[in-house]
Amino acid sequence: MSDDTTPICSAKGCRAAAVWVLAWNNPKLHTPERRKTWIACDEHRESLSQFLGVRGFLKDVVPLTEWEAPEGSGRPDGS
């Protein structure tokens, strides 16, 4: 169970605690150094990674506990 401070998986309808950060960038919209983020639980890490990967957007997947956002990238909750 999660509380209001627990990051929640970005997968549609999932309410599980997130443990992964998927850093991505849409080269048509973002500068090369810009990183947007989705966060994922163990169950959705692969499917979200594949979704971003087939579009050429996925740049990195790291454990949430190790994520250090590049300056100006936003929070690891997709904001």
Coordinates of C-alpha atoms in Angstrom, one line a residue:
M1 CA 0.0 0.0 0.0
S2 CA 1.3 3.5 -0.7
D3 CA 0.8 6.9 0.9
D4 CA 0.8 10.4 -0.6
T5 CA 4.6 10.5 -0.7
T6 CA 5.1 7.2 -2.5
P7 CA 5.8 7.7 -6.2
I8 CA 3.2 5.7 -8.2
C9 CA 3.8 3.8 -11.5
S10 CA 3.1 5.8 -14.6
A11 CA 1.3 2.9 -16.3
K12 CA -2.3 3.5 -17.0
G13 CA -4.5 2.3 -14.1
C14 CA -1.5 1.1 -12.0
R15 CA -1.4 2.1 -8.4
A16 CA 1.8 0.2 -7.4
A17 CA 4.8 1.9 -6.0
A18 CA 7.4 2.9 -8.6
V19 CA 10.9 1.6 -8.3
W20 CA 12.3 2.5 -11.7
V21 CA 12.9 5.8 -13.6
L22 CA 12.6 5.7 -17.4
A23 CA 14.4 8.8 -18.7
W24 CA 13.3 9.7 -22.2
N25 CA 13.5 12.5 -24.8
N26 CA 11.4 13.2 -27.9
P27 CA 14.1 14.6 -30.3
K28 CA 11.4 16.4 -32.3
L29 CA 10.3 18.4 -29.2
H30 CA 13.2 18.5 -26.8
T31 CA 16.8 19.6 -26.8
P32 CA 19.3 16.6 -26.7
E33 CA 20.1 17.1 -23.0
R34 CA 16.5 17.3 -21.9
R35 CA 15.1 14.3 -20.0
K36 CA 11.5 13.7 -19.3
T37 CA 10.6 10.9 -16.9
W38 CA 8.1 8.1 -16.4
I39 CA 8.3 6.0 -13.3
A40 CA 7.5 2.3 -13.2
C41 CA 6.9 -0.6 -10.9
D42 CA 8.6 -3.9 -11.6
E43 CA 5.6 -5.2 -13.5
H44 CA 5.4 -2.3 -16.0
R45 CA 9.1 -1.5 -16.4
E46 CA 9.5 -3.6 -19.6
S47 CA 6.3 -2.6 -21.3
L48 CA 6.9 1.1 -20.7
S49 CA 10.5 0.8 -21.8
Q50 CA 9.4 -1.0 -25.0
F51 CA 6.8 1.7 -25.7
L52 CA 9.5 4.4 -25.5
G53 CA 12.2 2.3 -27.1
V54 CA 10.3 1.6 -30.3
R55 CA 9.9 5.3 -30.8
G56 CA 13.6 6.0 -30.2
F57 CA 12.8 8.0 -27.1
L58 CA 14.2 5.9 -24.3
K59 CA 17.6 7.2 -23.0
D60 CA 18.1 5.4 -19.6
V61 CA 16.4 3.1 -17.1
V62 CA 17.7 3.4 -13.5
P63 CA 16.4 2.4 -10.0
L64 CA 14.4 5.2 -8.5
T65 CA 16.7 5.2 -5.5
E66 CA 19.7 6.1 -7.7
W67 CA 18.0 8.7 -10.0
E68 CA 19.6 12.1 -10.1
A69 CA 17.7 14.2 -12.5
P70 CA 19.7 16.5 -14.8
E71 CA 19.1 20.1 -14.1
G72 CA 15.8 21.3 -15.7
S73 CA 14.4 17.8 -16.2
G74 CA 11.7 17.9 -13.6
R75 CA 10.7 15.4 -11.0
P76 CA 10.9 11.6 -11.4
D77 CA 7.1 11.4 -11.3
G78 CA 6.6 12.7 -14.8
S79 CA 6.1 16.4 -13.9

